[in-house]
mmCIF file of C-alpha atoms in Angstrom:
data_model
loop_
_atom_site.group_PDB
_atom_site.id
_atom_site.type_symbol
_atom_site.label_atom_id
_atom_site.label_comp_id
_atom_site.label_asym_id
_atom_site.label_seq_id
_atom_site.Cartn_x
_atom_site.Cartn_y
_atom_site.Cartn_z
ATOM 1 C CA MET A 26 10.244 9.880 -20.537
ATOM 2 C CA SER A 27 11.507 9.327 -17.003
ATOM 3 C CA LEU A 28 8.993 8.661 -14.229
ATOM 4 C CA ARG A 29 8.990 9.922 -10.626
ATOM 5 C CA ILE A 30 6.832 8.099 -8.066
ATOM 6 C CA GLY A 31 6.502 9.424 -4.517
ATOM 7 C CA ILE A 32 5.694 7.117 -1.592
ATOM 8 C CA LEU A 33 4.247 8.734 1.536
ATOM 9 C CA GLY A 34 4.105 6.838 4.813
ATOM 10 C CA PRO A 35 6.166 5.510 7.712
ATOM 11 C CA ILE A 36 9.267 3.332 7.698
ATOM 12 C CA PRO A 37 8.490 1.462 10.917
ATOM 13 C CA ARG A 38 11.032 -0.534 12.863
ATOM 14 C CA ASP A 39 9.094 -3.804 12.777
ATOM 15 C CA THR A 40 9.414 -6.861 14.978
ATOM 16 C CA ILE A 41 7.365 -9.622 13.372
ATOM 17 C CA THR A 42 6.442 -13.021 14.772
ATOM 18 C CA THR A 43 5.234 -15.085 11.825
ATOM 19 C CA HIS A 44 2.408 -17.620 11.904
ATOM 20 C CA ARG A 45 5.161 -20.255 12.102
ATOM 21 C CA GLY A 46 6.600 -18.682 15.257
ATOM 22 C CA GLU A 47 9.691 -17.213 13.599
ATOM 23 C CA GLU A 48 10.804 -13.708 14.640
ATOM 24 C CA ILE A 49 11.818 -11.220 11.948
ATOM 25 C CA LYS A 50 13.211 -7.730 12.546
ATOM 26 C CA LYS A 51 13.170 -5.295 9.636
ATOM 27 C CA TYR A 52 12.094 -1.865 8.409
ATOM 28 C CA GLY A 53 8.691 -2.002 6.759
ATOM 29 C CA CYS A 54 5.824 -0.164 5.066
ATOM 30 C CA VAL A 55 7.340 2.377 2.626
ATOM 31 C CA THR A 56 10.426 0.198 2.078
ATOM 32 C CA HIS A 57 8.393 -2.538 0.349
ATOM 33 C CA PRO A 58 6.857 -0.493 -2.505
ATOM 34 C CA ALA A 59 10.035 1.608 -2.727
ATOM 35 C CA VAL A 60 12.253 -1.387 -3.497
ATOM 36 C CA GLY A 61 9.601 -3.188 -5.533
ATOM 37 C CA LEU A 62 9.234 -0.104 -7.736
ATOM 38 C CA SER A 63 12.973 0.444 -7.867
ATOM 39 C CA ARG A 64 13.409 -3.026 -9.360
ATOM 40 C CA LEU A 65 10.671 -2.449 -11.957
ATOM 41 C CA LEU A 66 11.694 1.051 -12.995
ATOM 42 C CA GLY A 67 14.653 2.123 -15.076
ATOM 43 C CA ALA A 68 17.882 3.827 -14.076
ATOM 44 C CA ASP A 69 16.559 7.227 -15.199
ATOM 45 C CA ASP A 70 13.326 6.865 -13.195
ATOM 46 C CA ARG A 71 13.071 7.871 -9.543
ATOM 47 C CA VAL A 72 11.327 6.526 -6.453
ATOM 48 C CA VAL A 73 10.900 9.242 -3.824
ATOM 49 C CA PRO A 74 10.046 7.999 -0.301
ATOM 50 C CA VAL A 75 8.661 10.706 2.013
ATOM 51 C CA ALA A 76 8.835 9.691 5.683
ATOM 52 C CA HIS A 77 9.908 10.693 9.192
ATOM 53 C CA ILE A 78 12.129 8.336 11.190
ATOM 54 C CA HIS A 79 13.991 8.201 14.485
ATOM 55 C CA GLU A 80 17.585 9.425 14.517
ATOM 56 C CA VAL A 81 18.723 6.020 15.750
ATOM 57 C CA ASP A 82 17.265 4.411 12.611
ATOM 58 C CA GLU A 83 18.733 6.802 10.047
ATOM 59 C CA ASP A 84 21.977 4.978 9.248
ATOM 60 C CA ALA A 85 20.234 1.621 8.955
ATOM 61 C CA VAL A 86 17.497 2.988 6.679
ATOM 62 C CA VAL A 87 20.062 4.680 4.436
ATOM 63 C CA GLU A 88 22.138 1.502 4.317
ATOM 64 C CA LEU A 89 19.015 -0.461 3.367
ATOM 65 C CA LEU A 90 17.866 1.799 0.522
ATOM 66 C CA GLU A 91 21.071 3.414 -0.749
ATOM 67 C CA PRO A 92 22.122 0.434 -2.915
ATOM 68 C CA TYR A 93 19.072 1.081 -5.120
ATOM 69 C CA GLY A 94 20.385 3.888 -7.293
ATOM 70 C CA ASN A 95 17.007 5.190 -8.451
ATOM 71 C CA ILE A 96 15.647 5.732 -4.898
ATOM 72 C CA GLU A 97 16.065 9.332 -3.692
ATOM 73 C CA LEU A 98 16.624 9.618 0.054
ATOM 74 C CA GLN A 99 16.471 13.357 0.718
ATOM 75 C CA HIS A 100 12.794 13.311 1.713
ATOM 76 C CA ILE A 101 13.399 10.792 4.523
ATOM 77 C CA SER A 102 13.971 12.940 7.611
ATOM 78 C CA SER A 103 15.103 12.268 11.177
ATOM 79 C CA VAL A 104 15.133 15.967 12.128
ATOM 80 C CA HIS A 105 12.173 15.586 14.509
ATOM 81 C CA ASP A 106 13.331 12.187 15.831
ATOM 82 C CA GLN A 107 9.815 10.764 15.456
ATOM 83 C CA GLY A 108 9.373 7.413 13.764
ATOM 84 C CA ALA A 109 7.139 4.361 13.954
ATOM 85 C CA VAL A 110 7.967 1.275 16.029
ATOM 86 C CA VAL A 111 5.602 -1.684 15.603
ATOM 87 C CA GLN A 112 5.305 -5.245 16.897
ATOM 88 C CA LEU A 113 3.301 -7.696 14.779
ATOM 89 C CA VAL A 114 2.297 -11.156 16.013
ATOM 90 C CA PHE A 115 0.562 -13.316 13.394
ATOM 91 C CA VAL A 116 -2.078 -15.696 14.723
ATOM 92 C CA ASN A 117 -2.429 -17.261 11.257
ATOM 93 C CA GLN A 118 -1.159 -16.507 7.751
ATOM 94 C CA ASN A 119 -3.240 -13.339 7.317
ATOM 95 C CA ASP A 120 -4.408 -12.177 10.776
ATOM 96 C CA ARG A 121 -2.193 -10.510 13.349
ATOM 97 C CA GLU A 122 -2.148 -8.631 16.628
ATOM 98 C CA GLU A 123 -0.468 -5.237 16.411
ATOM 99 C CA THR A 124 1.210 -3.005 19.001
ATOM 100 C CA GLN A 125 2.750 0.390 18.238
ATOM 101 C CA THR A 126 5.229 2.025 20.614
ATOM 102 C CA GLY A 127 6.592 4.776 18.339
ATOM 103 C CA ALA A 128 4.599 7.311 16.341
ATOM 104 C CA MET A 129 5.858 8.907 13.150
ATOM 105 C CA ARG A 130 5.485 12.659 12.790
ATOM 106 C CA SER A 131 2.694 13.381 10.302
ATOM 107 C CA ILE A 132 3.715 14.124 6.725
ATOM 108 C CA SER A 133 2.838 17.764 6.074
ATOM 109 C CA PRO A 134 2.467 19.596 2.748
ATOM 110 C CA THR A 135 5.907 21.104 3.401
ATOM 111 C CA ASP A 136 7.460 17.632 3.578
ATOM 112 C CA VAL A 137 6.328 16.929 0.013
ATOM 113 C CA LEU A 138 7.702 20.155 -1.470
ATOM 114 C CA GLY A 139 10.306 19.448 -4.112
ATOM 115 C CA ALA A 140 9.330 15.832 -4.666
ATOM 116 C CA GLU A 141 7.733 16.764 -8.015
ATOM 117 C CA CYS A 142 6.257 13.360 -8.764
ATOM 118 C CA SER A 143 3.631 12.411 -11.333
ATOM 119 C CA VAL A 144 2.297 9.632 -9.065
ATOM 120 C CA TYR A 145 2.021 9.701 -5.274
ATOM 121 C CA VAL A 146 1.354 6.478 -3.355
ATOM 122 C CA CYS A 147 0.120 7.066 0.192
ATOM 123 C CA VAL A 148 0.530 4.029 2.460
ATOM 124 C CA PRO A 149 -0.240 5.196 6.015
ATOM 125 C CA ILE A 150 -0.558 2.467 8.626
ATOM 126 C CA THR A 151 -2.268 4.736 11.182
ATOM 127 C CA ASP A 152 -4.817 7.513 10.768
ATOM 128 C CA TYR A 153 -2.613 10.561 11.508
ATOM 129 C CA GLU A 154 0.398 9.807 9.297
ATOM 130 C CA VAL A 155 -0.777 11.244 5.950
ATOM 131 C CA PRO A 156 -3.362 13.940 6.776
ATOM 132 C CA LEU A 157 -6.022 15.271 4.448
ATOM 133 C CA ASP A 158 -4.393 18.692 4.060
ATOM 134 C CA THR A 159 -1.341 16.989 2.533
ATOM 135 C CA LEU A 160 -3.513 15.350 -0.118
ATOM 136 C CA VAL A 161 -5.243 18.673 -0.750
ATOM 137 C CA SER A 162 -1.853 20.311 -1.254
ATOM 138 C CA ILE A 163 -0.719 17.639 -3.709
ATOM 139 C CA LYS A 164 -3.889 17.944 -5.768
ATOM 140 C CA GLU A 165 -3.715 21.739 -5.785
ATOM 141 C CA ASP A 166 -0.075 22.059 -6.801
ATOM 142 C CA ALA A 167 0.424 19.218 -9.256
ATOM 143 C CA GLU A 168 -1.221 17.234 -12.021
ATOM 144 C CA ALA A 169 -0.312 14.130 -10.073
ATOM 145 C CA LEU A 170 -2.214 10.882 -9.675
ATOM 146 C CA VAL A 171 -2.893 10.094 -6.001
ATOM 147 C CA ILE A 172 -3.112 6.441 -4.941
ATOM 148 C CA PHE A 173 -4.267 6.052 -1.344
ATOM 149 C CA ASP A 174 -4.412 3.055 0.999
ATOM 150 C CA ALA A 175 -7.397 3.031 3.369
ATOM 151 C CA HIS A 176 -5.356 1.133 5.963
ATOM 152 C CA GLY A 177 -4.395 4.423 7.628
ATOM 153 C CA PRO A 178 -7.789 6.032 8.271
ATOM 154 C CA THR A 179 -9.279 2.705 9.385
ATOM 155 C CA THR A 180 -6.600 2.169 12.055
ATOM 156 C CA GLN A 181 -5.966 3.909 15.380
ATOM 157 C CA VAL A 182 -3.752 3.314 18.417
ATOM 158 C CA ASP A 183 -4.946 3.445 22.044
ATOM 159 C CA LEU A 184 -2.927 4.704 25.018
ATOM 160 C CA SER A 185 -1.420 1.247 25.607
ATOM 161 C CA GLY A 186 -0.164 1.046 22.013
ATOM 162 C CA HIS A 187 -2.797 -1.445 20.850
ATOM 163 C CA ARG A 188 -3.707 -0.920 17.200
ATOM 164 C CA PHE A 189 -7.356 -1.430 16.309
ATOM 165 C CA ARG A 190 -9.855 -0.959 13.484
ATOM 166 C CA VAL A 191 -12.045 2.160 13.315
ATOM 167 C CA HIS A 192 -14.668 3.464 10.913
ATOM 168 C CA TRP A 193 -13.549 5.978 8.292
ATOM 169 C CA LEU A 194 -16.273 8.413 9.305
ATOM 170 C CA ASP A 195 -15.083 11.394 7.253
ATOM 171 C CA MET A 196 -14.278 9.352 4.131
ATOM 172 C CA LEU A 197 -16.383 11.595 1.897
ATOM 173 C CA ASP A 198 -14.145 14.552 2.763
ATOM 174 C CA TRP A 199 -11.085 12.638 1.521
ATOM 175 C CA LEU A 200 -12.387 11.010 -1.657
ATOM 176 C CA PRO A 201 -12.278 14.109 -3.920
ATOM 177 C CA CYS A 202 -8.489 14.228 -3.341
ATOM 178 C CA ILE A 203 -7.954 10.535 -4.216
ATOM 179 C CA ASP A 204 -7.748 9.163 -7.761
ATOM 180 C CA VAL A 205 -7.151 5.492 -6.923
ATOM 181 C CA LEU A 206 -8.341 4.030 -3.621
ATOM 182 C CA LYS A 207 -7.000 0.725 -2.358
ATOM 183 C CA MET A 208 -8.201 -1.263 0.671
ATOM 184 C CA ASN A 209 -8.450 -4.837 1.878
ATOM 185 C CA LEU A 210 -11.728 -6.618 2.497
ATOM 186 C CA GLU A 211 -11.763 -6.030 6.245
ATOM 187 C CA GLU A 212 -11.088 -2.313 5.773
ATOM 188 C CA SER A 213 -13.943 -2.141 3.270
ATOM 189 C CA LEU A 214 -16.357 -3.096 6.041
ATOM 190 C CA TYR A 215 -15.211 -0.099 8.096
ATOM 191 C CA CYS A 216 -15.557 2.169 5.069
ATOM 192 C CA TYR A 217 -19.094 1.048 4.250
ATOM 193 C CA TYR A 218 -20.960 0.009 7.399
ATOM 194 C CA PRO A 219 -21.784 2.508 10.179
ATOM 195 C CA PRO A 220 -20.479 1.989 13.735
ATOM 196 C CA GLY A 221 -22.093 -0.942 15.461
ATOM 197 C CA GLU A 222 -22.904 -2.851 12.271
ATOM 198 C CA VAL A 223 -19.580 -4.592 11.624
ATOM 199 C CA GLY A 224 -19.555 -8.059 13.144
ATOM 200 C CA ASP A 225 -16.806 -10.670 13.165
ATOM 201 C CA TYR A 226 -14.671 -10.579 10.040
ATOM 202 C CA ASP A 227 -15.782 -13.027 7.357
ATOM 203 C CA ALA A 228 -13.667 -13.294 4.212
ATOM 204 C CA GLY A 229 -16.786 -14.322 2.320
ATOM 205 C CA GLN A 230 -18.667 -11.131 3.191
ATOM 206 C CA ARG A 231 -18.513 -9.282 -0.122
ATOM 207 C CA ASP A 232 -22.106 -8.301 -0.876
ATOM 208 C CA HIS A 233 -21.447 -4.705 0.181
ATOM 209 C CA LEU A 234 -18.653 -4.049 -2.283
ATOM 210 C CA ALA A 235 -20.802 -2.879 -5.208
ATOM 211 C CA ALA A 236 -22.641 -0.390 -2.988
ATOM 212 C CA LEU A 237 -19.345 0.832 -1.516
ATOM 213 C CA ALA A 238 -17.955 1.267 -5.031
ATOM 214 C CA GLU A 239 -20.970 3.410 -5.945
ATOM 215 C CA VAL A 240 -20.264 5.726 -3.010
ATOM 216 C CA VAL A 241 -16.529 5.921 -3.684
ATOM 217 C CA LEU A 242 -16.685 6.384 -7.445
ATOM 218 C CA SER A 243 -19.536 8.901 -7.247
ATOM 219 C CA ALA A 244 -17.374 11.039 -4.954
ATOM 220 C CA GLY A 245 -14.661 11.494 -7.575
ATOM 221 C CA VAL A 246 -12.376 8.468 -7.171
ATOM 222 C CA GLN A 247 -11.551 6.988 -10.569
ATOM 223 C CA HIS A 248 -10.706 3.432 -9.500
ATOM 224 C CA LEU A 249 -11.337 1.302 -6.416
ATOM 225 C CA TYR A 250 -9.336 -1.863 -5.708
ATOM 226 C CA VAL A 251 -10.339 -4.229 -2.908
ATOM 227 C CA THR A 252 -7.847 -6.983 -2.130
ATOM 228 C CA LEU A 253 -9.445 -10.335 -1.273
ATOM 229 C CA ASP A 254 -6.763 -12.097 0.751
ATOM 230 C CA SER A 255 -5.260 -14.928 -1.304
ATOM 231 C CA ASP A 256 -8.045 -14.826 -3.938
ATOM 232 C CA GLY A 257 -6.885 -11.678 -5.735
ATOM 233 C CA CYS A 258 -8.553 -8.296 -6.036
ATOM 234 C CA GLN A 259 -11.785 -6.730 -7.243
ATOM 235 C CA TRP A 260 -11.409 -3.649 -9.440
ATOM 236 C CA PHE A 261 -14.278 -1.172 -9.741
ATOM 237 C CA THR A 262 -14.537 1.791 -12.108
ATOM 238 C CA LYS A 263 -17.234 3.717 -13.960
ATOM 239 C CA VAL A 264 -17.722 3.601 -17.723
ATOM 240 C CA ASP A 265 -20.279 6.037 -19.111
ATOM 241 C CA GLY A 266 -21.698 6.439 -15.633
ATOM 242 C CA VAL A 267 -22.145 2.698 -15.061
ATOM 243 C CA ILE A 268 -20.059 0.807 -12.522
ATOM 244 C CA GLN A 269 -17.916 -1.945 -14.006
ATOM 245 C CA SER A 270 -16.427 -4.661 -11.802
ATOM 246 C CA VAL A 271 -13.567 -6.978 -12.740
ATOM 247 C CA PHE A 272 -12.128 -9.760 -10.606
ATOM 248 C CA VAL A 273 -8.375 -10.141 -11.102
ATOM 249 C CA PRO A 274 -7.122 -13.461 -9.671
ATOM 250 C CA ALA A 275 -4.079 -13.516 -7.399
ATOM 251 C CA TYR A 276 -0.711 -14.557 -8.734
ATOM 252 C CA PRO A 277 -0.183 -18.059 -7.289
ATOM 253 C CA VAL A 278 2.523 -18.921 -4.756
ATOM 254 C CA ASP A 279 3.211 -22.287 -3.135
ATOM 255 C CA HIS A 280 4.765 -21.316 0.179
ATOM 256 C CA VAL A 281 4.119 -18.189 2.244
ATOM 257 C CA VAL A 282 6.990 -16.987 4.434
ATOM 258 C CA ASP A 283 5.736 -13.590 5.635
ATOM 259 C CA THR A 284 2.733 -11.508 4.525
ATOM 260 C CA THR A 285 3.937 -8.261 6.149
ATOM 261 C CA GLY A 286 4.086 -5.520 3.539
ATOM 262 C CA CYS A 287 1.883 -7.277 0.979
ATOM 263 C CA GLY A 288 -0.657 -4.454 0.920
ATOM 264 C CA ASP A 289 2.089 -1.839 0.621
ATOM 265 C CA SER A 290 3.695 -3.825 -2.205
ATOM 266 C CA PHE A 291 0.300 -4.107 -3.911
ATOM 267 C CA ALA A 292 0.003 -0.306 -3.804
ATOM 268 C CA GLY A 293 3.435 -0.056 -5.402
ATOM 269 C CA GLY A 294 2.295 -2.327 -8.227
ATOM 270 C CA LEU A 295 -0.695 -0.063 -8.829
ATOM 271 C CA ALA A 296 1.656 2.917 -9.046
ATOM 272 C CA PHE A 297 3.780 1.134 -11.644
ATOM 273 C CA GLY A 298 0.817 0.116 -13.792
ATOM 274 C CA PHE A 299 -0.696 3.578 -13.767
ATOM 275 C CA GLY A 300 2.572 5.517 -13.925
ATOM 276 C CA ARG A 301 4.252 3.535 -16.691
ATOM 277 C CA PHE A 302 1.254 2.401 -18.747
ATOM 278 C CA GLY A 303 -1.806 4.350 -17.563
ATOM 279 C CA ASP A 304 -3.670 1.037 -17.576
ATOM 280 C CA PRO A 305 -5.861 0.105 -14.575
ATOM 281 C CA LEU A 306 -6.099 -3.597 -15.492
ATOM 282 C CA LEU A 307 -2.347 -3.936 -15.927
ATOM 283 C CA ALA A 308 -2.003 -2.069 -12.638
ATOM 284 C CA ALA A 309 -4.080 -4.734 -10.868
ATOM 285 C CA GLN A 310 -1.936 -7.494 -12.349
ATOM 286 C CA TYR A 311 1.366 -5.890 -11.350
ATOM 287 C CA ALA A 312 -0.113 -5.156 -7.915
ATOM 288 C CA ASN A 313 -1.099 -8.792 -7.434
ATOM 289 C CA ILE A 314 2.367 -9.965 -8.491
ATOM 290 C CA LEU A 315 4.231 -7.592 -6.172
ATOM 291 C CA GLY A 316 1.936 -8.540 -3.294
ATOM 292 C CA ALA A 317 2.497 -12.237 -3.986
ATOM 293 C CA MET A 318 6.264 -11.852 -4.299
ATOM 294 C CA ARG A 319 6.419 -10.040 -0.961
ATOM 295 C CA THR A 320 5.222 -13.243 0.743
ATOM 296 C CA GLN A 321 8.131 -15.263 -0.598
ATOM 297 C CA GLY A 322 10.927 -14.299 1.770
ATOM 298 C CA LYS A 323 12.329 -12.012 4.437
ATOM 299 C CA THR A 324 14.440 -9.738 2.227
ATOM 300 C CA PHE A 325 13.951 -7.567 -0.849
ATOM 301 C CA GLU A 326 15.384 -10.280 -3.066
ATOM 302 C CA VAL A 327 11.785 -11.404 -3.546
ATOM 303 C CA PHE A 328 11.250 -8.532 -6.010
ATOM 304 C CA HIS A 329 12.282 -8.949 -9.657
ATOM 305 C CA ASP A 330 13.254 -6.617 -12.485
ATOM 306 C CA PHE A 331 10.761 -5.601 -15.149
ATOM 307 C CA GLU A 332 11.760 -8.269 -17.674
ATOM 308 C CA LYS A 333 11.192 -11.184 -15.292
ATOM 309 C CA THR A 334 8.072 -9.652 -13.756
ATOM 310 C CA GLU A 335 6.617 -9.057 -17.211
ATOM 311 C CA ARG A 336 7.255 -12.661 -18.225
ATOM 312 C CA MET A 337 5.483 -13.820 -15.079
ATOM 313 C CA ARG A 338 2.540 -11.528 -15.787
ATOM 314 C CA MET A 339 2.194 -12.510 -19.426
ATOM 315 C CA GLU A 340 2.411 -16.245 -18.812
ATOM 316 C CA TYR A 341 -0.064 -16.329 -15.938
ATOM 317 C CA TYR A 342 -2.649 -13.734 -16.907
ATOM 318 C CA ARG A 343 -2.763 -14.687 -20.586
ATOM 319 C CA ALA A 344 -3.544 -18.240 -19.495
ATOM 320 C CA LYS A 345 -6.368 -16.749 -17.381
ATOM 321 C CA GLY A 346 -7.821 -14.964 -20.400
ATOM 322 C CA PHE A 347 -6.606 -11.424 -19.621
#
């Protein structure tokens, strides 16, 4: 049976200065999981990006994605001439300063009409891009699985374009509309701790994750994945009312070129694992591999077809006892 996976979020015009001082210009966010999924899926499957872009970017975005025959482009719209423009300056391999000078028009329930997907991956980079009423509409009108990245609701932009972390204060209103929630470790702090209680980011600060998982899973989310930088991810779910936690180690890479889009690629791997196999552990493994592969270059050649990706997964994770 063919599979349709929708990807909701921006296609920002990114200017990236890597931690090595190299400047990269490319279109980001939705493009990473779209192409990663396109490579994994078959010719009869479909990847359906849903995004708003600037008119000036339309030809370049089409040229970028059109070669992938299983990516549908009709839900990428420049009608409102509102797209995201972002500058990213990495201070080290994982941390960066962000400035946003263009704002995508929010994705409304109307924008999703006709997509008809069994899995929707929402990868907003800022809080307004995929609003709650759009998730409500998806859950009301379809038997679809919703995968949501907490990066959006934990990020805002001030009047000067500076992007900064915020607390997801109304998280409990969103969780009943989300089946699979994905976030990184820093975002988890802003989902769990109240304002004023988040100090300097510490990658070793993980004691709160079990309590956060209890909140998230009790609110209706089926699976929570927290990415742990280069260590891997922690998967939480409930079995017979009891929280289960599994650490899934990262797929190893020797040399990191650019980490932009790793979280988006990870979300795409989750969509593949759930959409194709309905298996949350496999989903974590594919997610780790797509996130790792994204670091390996500047272009989409970093992503592999299913046969090669599956060999990579089997060889590494079997050796790890999975």
